[in-house]
Amino acid sequence: MAVGFTPKHVEDLPLDNLTPQEFLTLAAEAIKRLNWEVSYISNSGLIAYTNNGVFYRNFEFKINITDGLANLTSLSLSNGMMDFGKNKKNIANFVSEFNELRLTLNTDDIAAKYLELKESITPEEQDILKLPPPTTMESIRGFFALFKPVPGYYVTPILISLNILIFVLMALNGVNIMLPDNESLLNWGANFRPVTLEGQWWRLITNCFLHIGILHLLFNMYALLYIGILLEPHLGRLRFISAYLLTGIVASTTSLYWHELTISAGASGAIFGMYGIFLALLSTNIIEKAARKALLTSIGVFVVFNLMNGLKAGIDNAAHIGGLLSGIIIGYMFIPGLKRPDSGRLKTLPITIATSLVLISILIVYKKLPNDIGKYDTLMKQFVTNEQKALAILSQNGDGKTKRRIAYELKYEGVQIWDEEIKVISEAEKLDIPNKFHQRNKKLKQYCLLRIKSYNLIYKFIDENTYKYQSQIDSCNQQIVAILGDLEKENKE
């Protein structure tokens, strides 16, 4: 069972007195019998794709003929990390069919079939199969090359590196690498309706570069790597980065619309967008026909599996769906320009239109989407600010003020602030908020009334210079402490 980023199986098959042309002819015939599709053929080998249907795993099959040997490689086109022996089975099936043909076809039959095949053979000077295999050191460098921008693979490694860098910076700043807490995610730019709709629109972008633990990061970067390798060569830098950002923003906006109190983070919405674009391209002849069915299987399985998995609690499927649908739409907008690569207007116009549509969508969401939770949070911040002012009056006994001055401030400034606090709570009660917040408001109002009573009692205590109010003041303070304890307990739950 092959395991790896791209599962594959490799075997060498001796030519056994066959010329390369004879071997190639028999191989092409064997592939035809297996109902695979030849995508590329030259005198040094061929590339073919299995044709297992849309809902089954498909593979790339490559033959490279050199030095009396045929190197056979079966490579998974699925983005899974294991092939469960399918690549090895593909080679076994090919060898079995090849050996049967070798026994049934004579030299004249093979020669005749080679003449039929010759018209589709790529000229030697254009033969991509003649490139030398990588050395061990080159293979090692090849892994690190995943992070190095090169033509046709420029934006993807930058995005991967940026996501990893942000995760490392979060870890260095003490954020838990397995399961970050909500406060850490919000501090680093996660998407959350109450704060995003209260002017922090940039969270629609920043959350696309945050991840909720190292496993979340690894799975998303693997999916981004896979789709980037497939898609970026077709789109080019400008289309690719534009599509990634736009579908990511749409995914974030969809999540914002769908979830009232969910903290959202991760690149999966944008990644789903890129898979959506590729699905759109797979419905056209932009992608080579022989590879189209196989890739459609791979992409389709990824999308369906992850959408089904997204039904589990804690996974933001709204972002996945928003990213996927926007990706499909943007993909179809890109198609005219991809068919006419020389037209600069057809390259930039779809990006401009898509950007405009996304911005309009965001403005509609911001204008129409209720954000009573965000308004409640703003009111509570106002409540805390006022509370600090009122308590500051109570704590200024040793600031050189006369007792009469302190009494005056408690009666005519402190009590007024607590009256304003009750008005703040009344405003909060008008909002469409969960019942637990209404229960909290009742306790806060009771707290304010106790503060008002306490301040008035302390005023009398000072003004009349008597201790007869002490027991009532102590009773108020005990009730205040009890309410504050309940509120603190609720905040931790």
Short mmCIF file of C-alpha atoms in Angstrom, two decimals:
data_model
loop_
_atom_site.label_atom_id
_atom_site.label_comp_id
_atom_site.label_asym_id
_atom_site.label_seq_id
_atom_site.Cartn_x
_atom_site.Cartn_y
_atom_site.Cartn_z
CA MET A 1 0.00 0.00 0.00
CA ALA A 2 1.67 3.20 -1.20
CA VAL A 3 1.59 6.17 1.16
CA GLY A 4 2.72 9.72 0.49
CA PHE A 5 1.69 13.11 -0.79
CA THR A 6 1.02 11.47 -4.16
CA PRO A 7 0.76 7.67 -3.80
CA LYS A 8 2.42 5.73 -6.63
CA HIS A 9 3.97 2.40 -7.56
CA VAL A 10 6.99 1.87 -9.84
CA GLU A 11 8.26 -1.30 -11.55
CA ASP A 12 10.82 -2.09 -14.29
CA LEU A 13 9.86 -4.46 -17.09
CA PRO A 14 12.63 -5.90 -19.35
CA LEU A 15 12.10 -5.50 -23.10
CA ASP A 16 13.22 -9.15 -23.64
CA ASN A 17 14.42 -8.87 -27.26
CA LEU A 18 11.66 -6.46 -28.23
CA THR A 19 12.66 -3.20 -29.89
CA PRO A 20 11.45 -0.01 -28.17
CA GLN A 21 8.99 0.48 -31.05
CA GLU A 22 7.61 -3.05 -30.68
CA PHE A 23 7.28 -2.64 -26.90
CA LEU A 24 5.57 0.72 -27.36
CA THR A 25 3.12 -0.78 -29.86
CA LEU A 26 2.20 -3.67 -27.57
CA ALA A 27 1.91 -1.27 -24.60
CA ALA A 28 -0.45 1.05 -26.49
CA GLU A 29 -2.58 -1.94 -27.53
CA ALA A 30 -2.66 -3.27 -23.95
CA ILE A 31 -3.80 0.13 -22.67
CA LYS A 32 -6.55 0.18 -25.29
CA ARG A 33 -7.77 -3.23 -24.07
CA LEU A 34 -7.76 -1.99 -20.48
CA ASN A 35 -10.03 0.87 -21.60
CA TRP A 36 -7.51 3.48 -20.51
CA GLU A 37 -6.91 6.63 -22.56
CA VAL A 38 -3.49 7.50 -24.01
CA SER A 39 -2.76 11.19 -23.48
CA TYR A 40 0.84 11.40 -24.71
CA ILE A 41 3.05 9.09 -26.75
CA SER A 42 6.60 9.26 -28.07
CA ASN A 43 9.23 6.73 -29.10
CA SER A 44 10.51 6.71 -25.51
CA GLY A 45 7.18 5.93 -23.84
CA LEU A 46 3.68 7.15 -23.17
CA ILE A 47 1.32 8.66 -20.59
CA ALA A 48 -2.20 7.31 -20.12
CA TYR A 49 -5.10 7.73 -17.71
CA THR A 50 -7.45 5.14 -16.28
CA ASN A 51 -11.11 5.49 -17.15
CA ASN A 52 -12.83 4.18 -14.02
CA GLY A 53 -15.73 6.59 -14.14
CA VAL A 54 -16.56 9.81 -12.36
CA PHE A 55 -17.27 8.28 -8.95
CA TYR A 56 -14.18 6.08 -8.74
CA ARG A 57 -10.51 6.72 -8.15
CA ASN A 58 -8.43 7.28 -11.28
CA PHE A 59 -4.70 7.15 -12.00
CA GLU A 60 -1.98 8.35 -14.33
CA PHE A 61 0.01 5.53 -15.95
CA LYS A 62 3.42 6.30 -17.41
CA ILE A 63 5.92 4.20 -19.38
CA ASN A 64 9.47 5.36 -19.92
CA ILE A 65 11.59 3.13 -22.20
CA THR A 66 15.38 3.32 -21.76
CA ASP A 67 18.43 1.01 -21.72
CA GLY A 68 16.51 -2.20 -22.45
CA LEU A 69 13.98 -1.55 -19.67
CA ALA A 70 10.50 -0.09 -19.50
CA ASN A 71 9.94 1.89 -16.33
CA LEU A 72 6.26 1.61 -15.37
CA THR A 73 4.72 4.16 -12.98
CA SER A 74 1.15 4.28 -11.71
CA LEU A 75 0.34 7.56 -9.94
CA SER A 76 -2.82 8.38 -7.97
CA LEU A 77 -4.79 11.37 -9.21
CA SER A 78 -6.78 11.46 -6.00
CA ASN A 79 -5.67 13.78 -3.24
CA GLY A 80 -5.71 10.95 -0.72
CA MET A 81 -2.47 9.97 0.99
CA MET A 82 -2.94 6.19 0.54
CA ASP A 83 -3.79 4.14 -2.53
CA PHE A 84 -4.67 0.82 -0.83
CA GLY A 85 -2.66 -1.15 -3.39
CA LYS A 86 -4.48 0.24 -6.44
CA ASN A 87 -1.30 1.55 -8.15
CA LYS A 88 0.40 -1.83 -7.83
CA LYS A 89 -2.73 -3.51 -9.19
CA ASN A 90 -2.77 -1.15 -12.21
CA ILE A 91 0.75 -2.21 -13.17
CA ALA A 92 -0.10 -5.89 -12.63
CA ASN A 93 -3.15 -5.55 -14.90
CA PHE A 94 -1.06 -3.84 -17.57
CA VAL A 95 1.69 -6.49 -17.44
CA SER A 96 -0.88 -9.28 -17.68
CA GLU A 97 -2.54 -7.72 -20.72
CA PHE A 98 0.85 -6.93 -22.29
CA ASN A 99 2.10 -10.52 -21.93
CA GLU A 100 -1.10 -11.90 -23.42
CA LEU A 101 -0.74 -9.63 -26.45
CA ARG A 102 2.90 -10.61 -26.87
CA LEU A 103 1.84 -14.23 -27.19
CA THR A 104 -0.99 -13.54 -29.68
CA LEU A 105 0.53 -10.92 -32.01
CA ASN A 106 3.33 -11.82 -34.43
CA THR A 107 6.05 -9.49 -35.72
CA ASP A 108 4.08 -8.45 -38.83
CA ASP A 109 0.99 -7.60 -36.73
CA ILE A 110 3.10 -5.46 -34.40
CA ALA A 111 4.76 -3.67 -37.33
CA ALA A 112 1.40 -2.90 -38.92
CA LYS A 113 0.03 -1.52 -35.65
CA TYR A 114 3.16 0.61 -35.17
CA LEU A 115 2.53 2.26 -38.56
CA GLU A 116 -0.98 3.17 -37.38
CA LEU A 117 0.46 4.50 -34.13
CA LYS A 118 3.26 6.48 -35.76
CA GLU A 119 1.05 9.43 -36.73
CA SER A 120 0.33 10.28 -33.09
CA ILE A 121 3.96 9.97 -31.88
CA THR A 122 5.55 13.20 -30.60
CA PRO A 123 8.75 14.27 -32.42
CA GLU A 124 11.98 13.40 -30.61
CA GLU A 125 13.01 17.04 -30.04
CA GLN A 126 9.73 17.67 -28.15
CA ASP A 127 9.80 14.49 -26.10
CA ILE A 128 9.17 15.34 -22.45
CA LEU A 129 9.79 11.73 -21.40
CA LYS A 130 13.49 12.05 -22.22
CA LEU A 131 14.07 14.32 -19.22
CA PRO A 132 16.44 12.53 -16.80
CA PRO A 133 15.02 11.22 -13.50
CA PRO A 134 15.95 13.27 -10.42
CA THR A 135 18.92 12.27 -8.30
CA THR A 136 18.52 11.71 -4.56
CA MET A 137 19.76 15.23 -3.82
CA GLU A 138 17.43 16.66 -6.46
CA SER A 139 14.52 14.79 -4.87
CA ILE A 140 15.35 16.33 -1.50
CA ARG A 141 15.58 19.74 -3.10
CA GLY A 142 12.30 18.90 -4.81
CA PHE A 143 10.52 18.80 -1.44
CA PHE A 144 11.83 22.22 -0.45
CA ALA A 145 10.95 23.41 -3.96
CA LEU A 146 7.32 23.14 -2.86
CA PHE A 147 7.95 26.46 -1.11
CA LYS A 148 9.89 28.10 -3.96
CA PRO A 149 8.00 30.23 -6.54
CA VAL A 150 8.73 29.20 -10.14
CA PRO A 151 6.92 29.92 -13.44
CA GLY A 152 3.58 28.08 -13.41
CA TYR A 153 3.84 27.54 -9.66
CA TYR A 154 4.42 31.00 -8.26
CA VAL A 155 1.48 32.10 -6.09
CA THR A 156 0.76 28.72 -4.48
CA PRO A 157 4.10 28.39 -2.60
CA ILE A 158 3.79 31.99 -1.41
CA LEU A 159 0.32 31.29 -0.01
CA ILE A 160 1.49 28.07 1.64
CA SER A 161 4.51 29.80 3.18
CA LEU A 162 2.39 32.71 4.39
CA ASN A 163 -0.12 30.40 6.10
CA ILE A 164 2.69 28.45 7.78
CA LEU A 165 4.51 31.65 8.81
CA ILE A 166 1.40 33.07 10.49
CA PHE A 167 0.88 29.78 12.33
CA VAL A 168 4.49 29.79 13.54
CA LEU A 169 4.17 33.40 14.71
CA MET A 170 1.01 32.48 16.62
CA ALA A 171 2.81 29.56 18.27
CA LEU A 172 5.81 31.73 19.20
CA ASN A 173 3.40 34.15 20.85
CA GLY A 174 2.00 31.40 23.06
CA VAL A 175 -1.04 30.27 21.07
CA ASN A 176 -1.81 26.58 21.57
CA ILE A 177 -0.73 24.70 18.41
CA MET A 178 -3.27 21.89 18.87
CA LEU A 179 -6.41 23.79 19.88
CA PRO A 180 -6.16 27.60 20.08
CA ASP A 181 -8.66 29.28 22.39
CA ASN A 182 -11.28 31.67 21.06
CA GLU A 183 -9.58 34.75 22.47
CA SER A 184 -6.33 33.93 20.64
CA LEU A 185 -8.15 33.37 17.36
CA LEU A 186 -10.01 36.67 17.68
CA ASN A 187 -6.80 38.51 18.56
CA TRP A 188 -5.16 37.18 15.39
CA GLY A 189 -8.05 38.09 13.07
CA ALA A 190 -10.64 35.30 13.08
CA ASN A 191 -14.08 35.99 11.60
CA PHE A 192 -16.85 36.61 14.15
CA ARG A 193 -20.10 38.38 13.30
CA PRO A 194 -20.37 40.58 16.42
CA VAL A 195 -16.95 42.15 15.78
CA THR A 196 -16.66 41.81 11.99
CA LEU A 197 -19.91 43.70 11.41
CA GLU A 198 -18.89 46.36 13.93
CA GLY A 199 -16.32 47.84 11.53
CA GLN A 200 -13.63 45.14 11.57
CA TRP A 201 -14.26 44.12 7.94
CA TRP A 202 -10.62 43.08 7.46
CA ARG A 203 -11.42 39.86 9.34
CA LEU A 204 -13.09 38.60 6.14
CA ILE A 205 -9.56 38.34 4.71
CA THR A 206 -7.32 37.70 7.71
CA ASN A 207 -9.30 34.67 8.88
CA CYS A 208 -8.40 32.93 5.60
CA PHE A 209 -4.78 32.76 6.80
CA LEU A 210 -5.45 31.48 10.33
CA HIS A 211 -5.80 27.86 11.39
CA ILE A 212 -7.36 26.20 14.41
CA GLY A 213 -4.48 23.87 15.27
CA ILE A 214 -1.64 22.20 13.40
CA LEU A 215 -3.78 19.40 11.94
CA HIS A 216 -6.15 21.96 10.45
CA LEU A 217 -3.14 23.72 8.91
CA LEU A 218 -1.57 20.53 7.48
CA PHE A 219 -4.78 19.27 5.85
CA ASN A 220 -5.53 22.67 4.32
CA MET A 221 -1.98 23.18 3.03
CA TYR A 222 -1.97 19.73 1.45
CA ALA A 223 -5.27 20.51 -0.31
CA LEU A 224 -3.92 23.92 -1.42
CA LEU A 225 -0.71 22.34 -2.71
CA TYR A 226 -2.66 19.76 -4.72
CA ILE A 227 -5.06 22.21 -6.34
CA GLY A 228 -2.32 24.81 -6.83
CA ILE A 229 -0.15 22.40 -8.83
CA LEU A 230 -3.13 21.51 -11.03
CA LEU A 231 -4.77 24.91 -11.42
CA GLU A 232 -2.16 27.67 -11.28
CA PRO A 233 -0.49 26.74 -14.60
CA HIS A 234 -3.85 27.22 -16.31
CA LEU A 235 -4.86 30.46 -14.57
CA GLY A 236 -1.54 32.25 -14.22
CA ARG A 237 -0.51 34.46 -11.30
CA LEU A 238 -3.06 37.28 -11.53
CA ARG A 239 -6.13 35.09 -11.99
CA PHE A 240 -4.98 32.62 -9.34
CA ILE A 241 -4.32 35.12 -6.54
CA SER A 242 -7.44 37.12 -7.44
CA ALA A 243 -9.60 34.00 -7.37
CA TYR A 244 -8.07 32.81 -4.10
CA LEU A 245 -8.74 36.10 -2.32
CA LEU A 246 -12.19 36.67 -3.83
CA THR A 247 -13.51 33.17 -3.10
CA GLY A 248 -11.99 33.38 0.37
CA ILE A 249 -13.83 36.64 1.04
CA VAL A 250 -17.10 35.18 -0.30
CA ALA A 251 -16.60 32.13 1.93
CA SER A 252 -16.05 34.40 4.94
CA THR A 253 -19.12 36.48 4.07
CA THR A 254 -21.25 33.34 3.71
CA SER A 255 -20.07 32.18 7.12
CA LEU A 256 -20.87 35.61 8.53
CA TYR A 257 -24.39 35.41 7.10
CA TRP A 258 -25.01 31.83 8.25
CA HIS A 259 -23.49 31.83 11.74
CA GLU A 260 -24.44 34.30 14.44
CA LEU A 261 -21.90 33.28 17.09
CA THR A 262 -19.35 31.04 15.34
CA ILE A 263 -15.68 31.98 15.33
CA SER A 264 -14.42 31.07 11.86
CA ALA A 265 -10.85 30.64 10.62
CA GLY A 266 -8.97 28.69 7.96
CA ALA A 267 -8.04 28.63 4.29
CA SER A 268 -10.59 25.94 3.42
CA GLY A 269 -13.18 28.39 2.08
CA ALA A 270 -10.68 29.82 -0.42
CA ILE A 271 -9.40 26.31 -1.22
CA PHE A 272 -12.95 25.16 -1.95
CA GLY A 273 -13.17 28.17 -4.23
CA MET A 274 -10.15 27.01 -6.20
CA TYR A 275 -11.61 23.52 -6.49
CA GLY A 276 -14.83 25.14 -7.74
CA ILE A 277 -12.87 26.96 -10.44
CA PHE A 278 -11.21 23.70 -11.49
CA LEU A 279 -14.60 21.98 -11.67
CA ALA A 280 -15.73 24.72 -14.05
CA LEU A 281 -12.63 24.23 -16.22
CA LEU A 282 -13.14 20.46 -16.26
CA SER A 283 -16.46 21.02 -18.03
CA THR A 284 -14.60 22.56 -20.99
CA ASN A 285 -11.85 21.47 -23.38
CA ILE A 286 -9.30 23.69 -21.62
CA ILE A 287 -8.26 20.58 -19.66
CA GLU A 288 -6.97 17.72 -21.82
CA LYS A 289 -9.75 15.23 -22.51
CA ALA A 290 -7.77 12.16 -21.47
CA ALA A 291 -7.09 13.64 -18.03
CA ARG A 292 -10.49 15.30 -17.61
CA LYS A 293 -12.48 12.33 -16.33
CA ALA A 294 -9.75 11.22 -13.97
CA LEU A 295 -9.32 14.70 -12.52
CA LEU A 296 -13.06 15.19 -12.27
CA THR A 297 -13.17 12.09 -10.07
CA SER A 298 -10.40 13.35 -7.84
CA ILE A 299 -11.85 16.84 -7.46
CA GLY A 300 -15.41 15.54 -7.08
CA VAL A 301 -14.43 13.09 -4.34
CA PHE A 302 -12.59 15.85 -2.45
CA VAL A 303 -15.55 18.21 -2.64
CA VAL A 304 -18.25 15.67 -1.73
CA PHE A 305 -16.22 14.09 1.08
CA ASN A 306 -15.36 17.43 2.69
CA LEU A 307 -18.90 18.77 2.36
CA MET A 308 -20.23 15.62 4.03
CA ASN A 309 -17.54 15.86 6.68
CA GLY A 310 -18.51 19.49 7.15
CA LEU A 311 -21.89 18.39 8.51
CA LYS A 312 -20.11 17.54 11.76
CA ALA A 313 -20.30 20.03 14.61
CA GLY A 314 -17.51 22.58 14.74
CA ILE A 315 -16.86 22.68 10.97
CA ASP A 316 -17.82 25.78 9.02
CA ASN A 317 -19.59 24.19 6.05
CA ALA A 318 -21.18 27.52 5.11
CA ALA A 319 -17.72 28.84 4.20
CA HIS A 320 -17.05 25.68 2.17
CA ILE A 321 -20.27 26.05 0.19
CA GLY A 322 -19.81 29.78 -0.32
CA GLY A 323 -16.25 29.28 -1.55
CA LEU A 324 -17.21 26.40 -3.85
CA LEU A 325 -20.16 28.15 -5.53
CA SER A 326 -18.28 31.42 -5.99
CA GLY A 327 -15.35 29.45 -7.42
CA ILE A 328 -17.57 27.76 -10.00
CA ILE A 329 -19.03 31.12 -11.06
CA ILE A 330 -15.62 32.81 -11.26
CA GLY A 331 -14.25 29.78 -13.12
CA TYR A 332 -16.84 30.19 -15.86
CA MET A 333 -16.08 33.92 -16.00
CA PHE A 334 -12.41 33.08 -16.63
CA ILE A 335 -13.07 30.62 -19.46
CA PRO A 336 -13.34 33.11 -22.39
CA GLY A 337 -9.99 34.64 -21.43
CA LEU A 338 -8.36 31.21 -21.03
CA LYS A 339 -9.53 30.25 -24.51
CA ARG A 340 -8.10 33.49 -25.90
CA PRO A 341 -4.87 34.00 -23.90
CA ASP A 342 -3.70 36.84 -26.14
CA SER A 343 -6.62 39.06 -25.10
CA GLY A 344 -5.56 41.20 -22.14
CA ARG A 345 -9.08 42.59 -21.83
CA LEU A 346 -10.59 39.12 -21.42
CA LYS A 347 -8.02 38.48 -18.70
CA THR A 348 -8.65 41.55 -16.55
CA LEU A 349 -12.35 42.21 -17.20
CA PRO A 350 -13.63 39.05 -15.42
CA ILE A 351 -11.43 39.86 -12.41
CA THR A 352 -12.83 43.41 -12.30
CA ILE A 353 -16.42 42.19 -12.58
CA ALA A 354 -15.90 39.46 -9.97
CA THR A 355 -14.29 41.95 -7.57
CA SER A 356 -17.18 44.37 -8.02
CA LEU A 357 -19.76 41.65 -7.37
CA VAL A 358 -17.94 40.51 -4.24
CA LEU A 359 -17.71 44.06 -2.87
CA ILE A 360 -21.41 44.68 -3.58
CA SER A 361 -22.27 41.42 -1.80
CA ILE A 362 -20.26 42.47 1.26
CA LEU A 363 -21.98 45.87 1.36
CA ILE A 364 -25.41 44.20 1.17
CA VAL A 365 -24.50 41.84 4.00
CA TYR A 366 -23.16 44.69 6.12
CA LYS A 367 -26.31 46.75 5.52
CA LYS A 368 -28.96 44.05 5.81
CA LEU A 369 -27.54 41.51 8.24
CA PRO A 370 -28.68 42.10 11.83
CA ASN A 371 -25.90 42.34 14.37
CA ASP A 372 -27.68 42.66 17.69
CA ILE A 373 -24.94 40.63 19.38
CA GLY A 374 -22.35 43.13 18.16
CA LYS A 375 -24.52 46.05 19.33
CA TYR A 376 -24.95 44.33 22.68
CA ASP A 377 -21.20 43.93 22.99
CA THR A 378 -20.72 47.64 22.23
CA LEU A 379 -23.28 48.56 24.90
CA MET A 380 -21.54 46.32 27.42
CA LYS A 381 -18.21 48.04 26.69
CA GLN A 382 -19.97 51.35 27.34
CA PHE A 383 -21.37 49.87 30.55
CA VAL A 384 -17.88 48.88 31.74
CA THR A 385 -16.47 52.35 30.95
CA ASN A 386 -19.25 54.05 32.91
CA GLU A 387 -18.87 51.58 35.76
CA GLN A 388 -15.18 52.42 36.07
CA LYS A 389 -15.99 56.13 36.33
CA ALA A 390 -18.61 55.51 39.01
CA LEU A 391 -16.35 53.23 41.05
CA ALA A 392 -13.49 55.73 40.73
CA ILE A 393 -15.61 58.25 42.68
CA LEU A 394 -16.05 55.70 45.46
CA SER A 395 -12.32 54.95 45.63
CA GLN A 396 -11.14 58.60 45.83
CA ASN A 397 -11.62 58.93 49.57
CA GLY A 398 -7.91 59.54 50.20
CA ASP A 399 -7.32 62.14 47.49
CA GLY A 400 -7.43 65.15 49.82
CA LYS A 401 -11.14 65.76 49.28
CA THR A 402 -13.37 66.84 52.11
CA LYS A 403 -16.05 64.45 53.33
CA ARG A 404 -18.72 66.83 52.09
CA ARG A 405 -17.12 66.90 48.63
CA ILE A 406 -17.02 63.09 48.52
CA ALA A 407 -20.65 62.93 49.62
CA TYR A 408 -21.65 65.41 46.94
CA GLU A 409 -19.89 63.43 44.16
CA LEU A 410 -21.48 60.16 45.31
CA LYS A 411 -24.96 61.68 45.42
CA TYR A 412 -24.96 63.90 42.35
CA GLU A 413 -22.34 62.32 40.05
CA GLY A 414 -22.07 58.65 41.01
CA VAL A 415 -25.80 58.02 41.26
CA GLN A 416 -26.30 59.82 37.94
CA ILE A 417 -23.79 57.49 36.27
CA TRP A 418 -25.59 54.43 37.66
CA ASP A 419 -28.87 55.84 36.36
CA GLU A 420 -27.20 56.07 32.92
CA GLU A 421 -26.10 52.45 33.32
CA ILE A 422 -29.73 51.41 33.78
CA LYS A 423 -30.58 53.24 30.54
CA VAL A 424 -27.77 51.31 28.78
CA ILE A 425 -29.27 48.05 30.03
CA SER A 426 -32.71 49.14 28.84
CA GLU A 427 -31.27 49.71 25.36
CA ALA A 428 -29.69 46.25 25.48
CA GLU A 429 -33.05 44.72 26.39
CA LYS A 430 -34.54 45.98 23.11
CA LEU A 431 -32.09 43.87 21.08
CA ASP A 432 -32.75 40.41 19.64
CA ILE A 433 -30.29 38.52 21.83
CA PRO A 434 -30.21 35.03 23.40
CA ASN A 435 -32.17 34.49 26.60
CA LYS A 436 -28.99 34.09 28.67
CA PHE A 437 -28.12 37.72 27.84
CA HIS A 438 -31.56 38.88 29.01
CA GLN A 439 -31.00 37.03 32.28
CA ARG A 440 -27.62 38.73 32.55
CA ASN A 441 -29.26 42.13 31.98
CA LYS A 442 -31.61 41.52 34.90
CA LYS A 443 -28.66 40.88 37.19
CA LEU A 444 -26.83 43.95 35.88
CA LYS A 445 -29.90 46.11 36.53
CA GLN A 446 -30.16 44.70 40.05
CA TYR A 447 -26.44 45.43 40.47
CA CYS A 448 -26.95 49.06 39.38
CA LEU A 449 -29.91 49.53 41.73
CA LEU A 450 -27.84 48.18 44.61
CA ARG A 451 -25.02 50.58 43.71
CA ILE A 452 -27.47 53.49 43.69
CA LYS A 453 -28.83 52.42 47.07
CA SER A 454 -25.30 51.99 48.42
CA TYR A 455 -24.17 55.42 47.18
CA ASN A 456 -27.20 57.11 48.72
CA LEU A 457 -26.59 55.33 52.02
CA ILE A 458 -22.91 56.33 52.02
CA TYR A 459 -23.99 59.92 51.28
CA LYS A 460 -26.26 59.86 54.34
CA PHE A 461 -23.51 58.15 56.36
CA ILE A 462 -21.16 61.07 55.61
CA ASP A 463 -23.72 63.91 55.61
CA GLU A 464 -25.32 62.93 58.90
CA ASN A 465 -22.05 61.68 60.42
CA THR A 466 -23.74 58.61 61.85
CA TYR A 467 -23.12 54.84 61.77
CA LYS A 468 -26.79 53.90 61.75
CA TYR A 469 -26.62 53.15 58.00
CA GLN A 470 -23.60 50.83 58.26
CA SER A 471 -25.57 47.58 58.41
CA GLN A 472 -27.57 48.55 55.31
CA ILE A 473 -24.36 49.48 53.48
CA ASP A 474 -22.82 46.13 54.42
CA SER A 475 -25.95 44.30 53.24
CA CYS A 476 -25.79 46.09 49.87
CA ASN A 477 -22.12 45.24 49.49
CA GLN A 478 -22.77 41.57 50.25
CA GLN A 479 -25.50 41.44 47.61
CA ILE A 480 -23.22 43.23 45.10
CA VAL A 481 -20.42 40.72 45.71
CA ALA A 482 -22.86 37.83 45.22
CA ILE A 483 -24.13 39.24 41.89
CA LEU A 484 -20.59 39.89 40.65
CA GLY A 485 -19.69 36.31 41.56
CA ASP A 486 -22.64 34.96 39.57
CA LEU A 487 -21.74 37.12 36.56
CA GLU A 488 -18.10 36.00 36.67
CA LYS A 489 -19.18 32.35 36.86
CA GLU A 490 -21.46 32.78 33.85
CA ASN A 491 -18.64 34.38 31.84
CA LYS A 492 -16.46 31.31 32.39
CA GLU A 493 -19.17 28.88 31.23
#
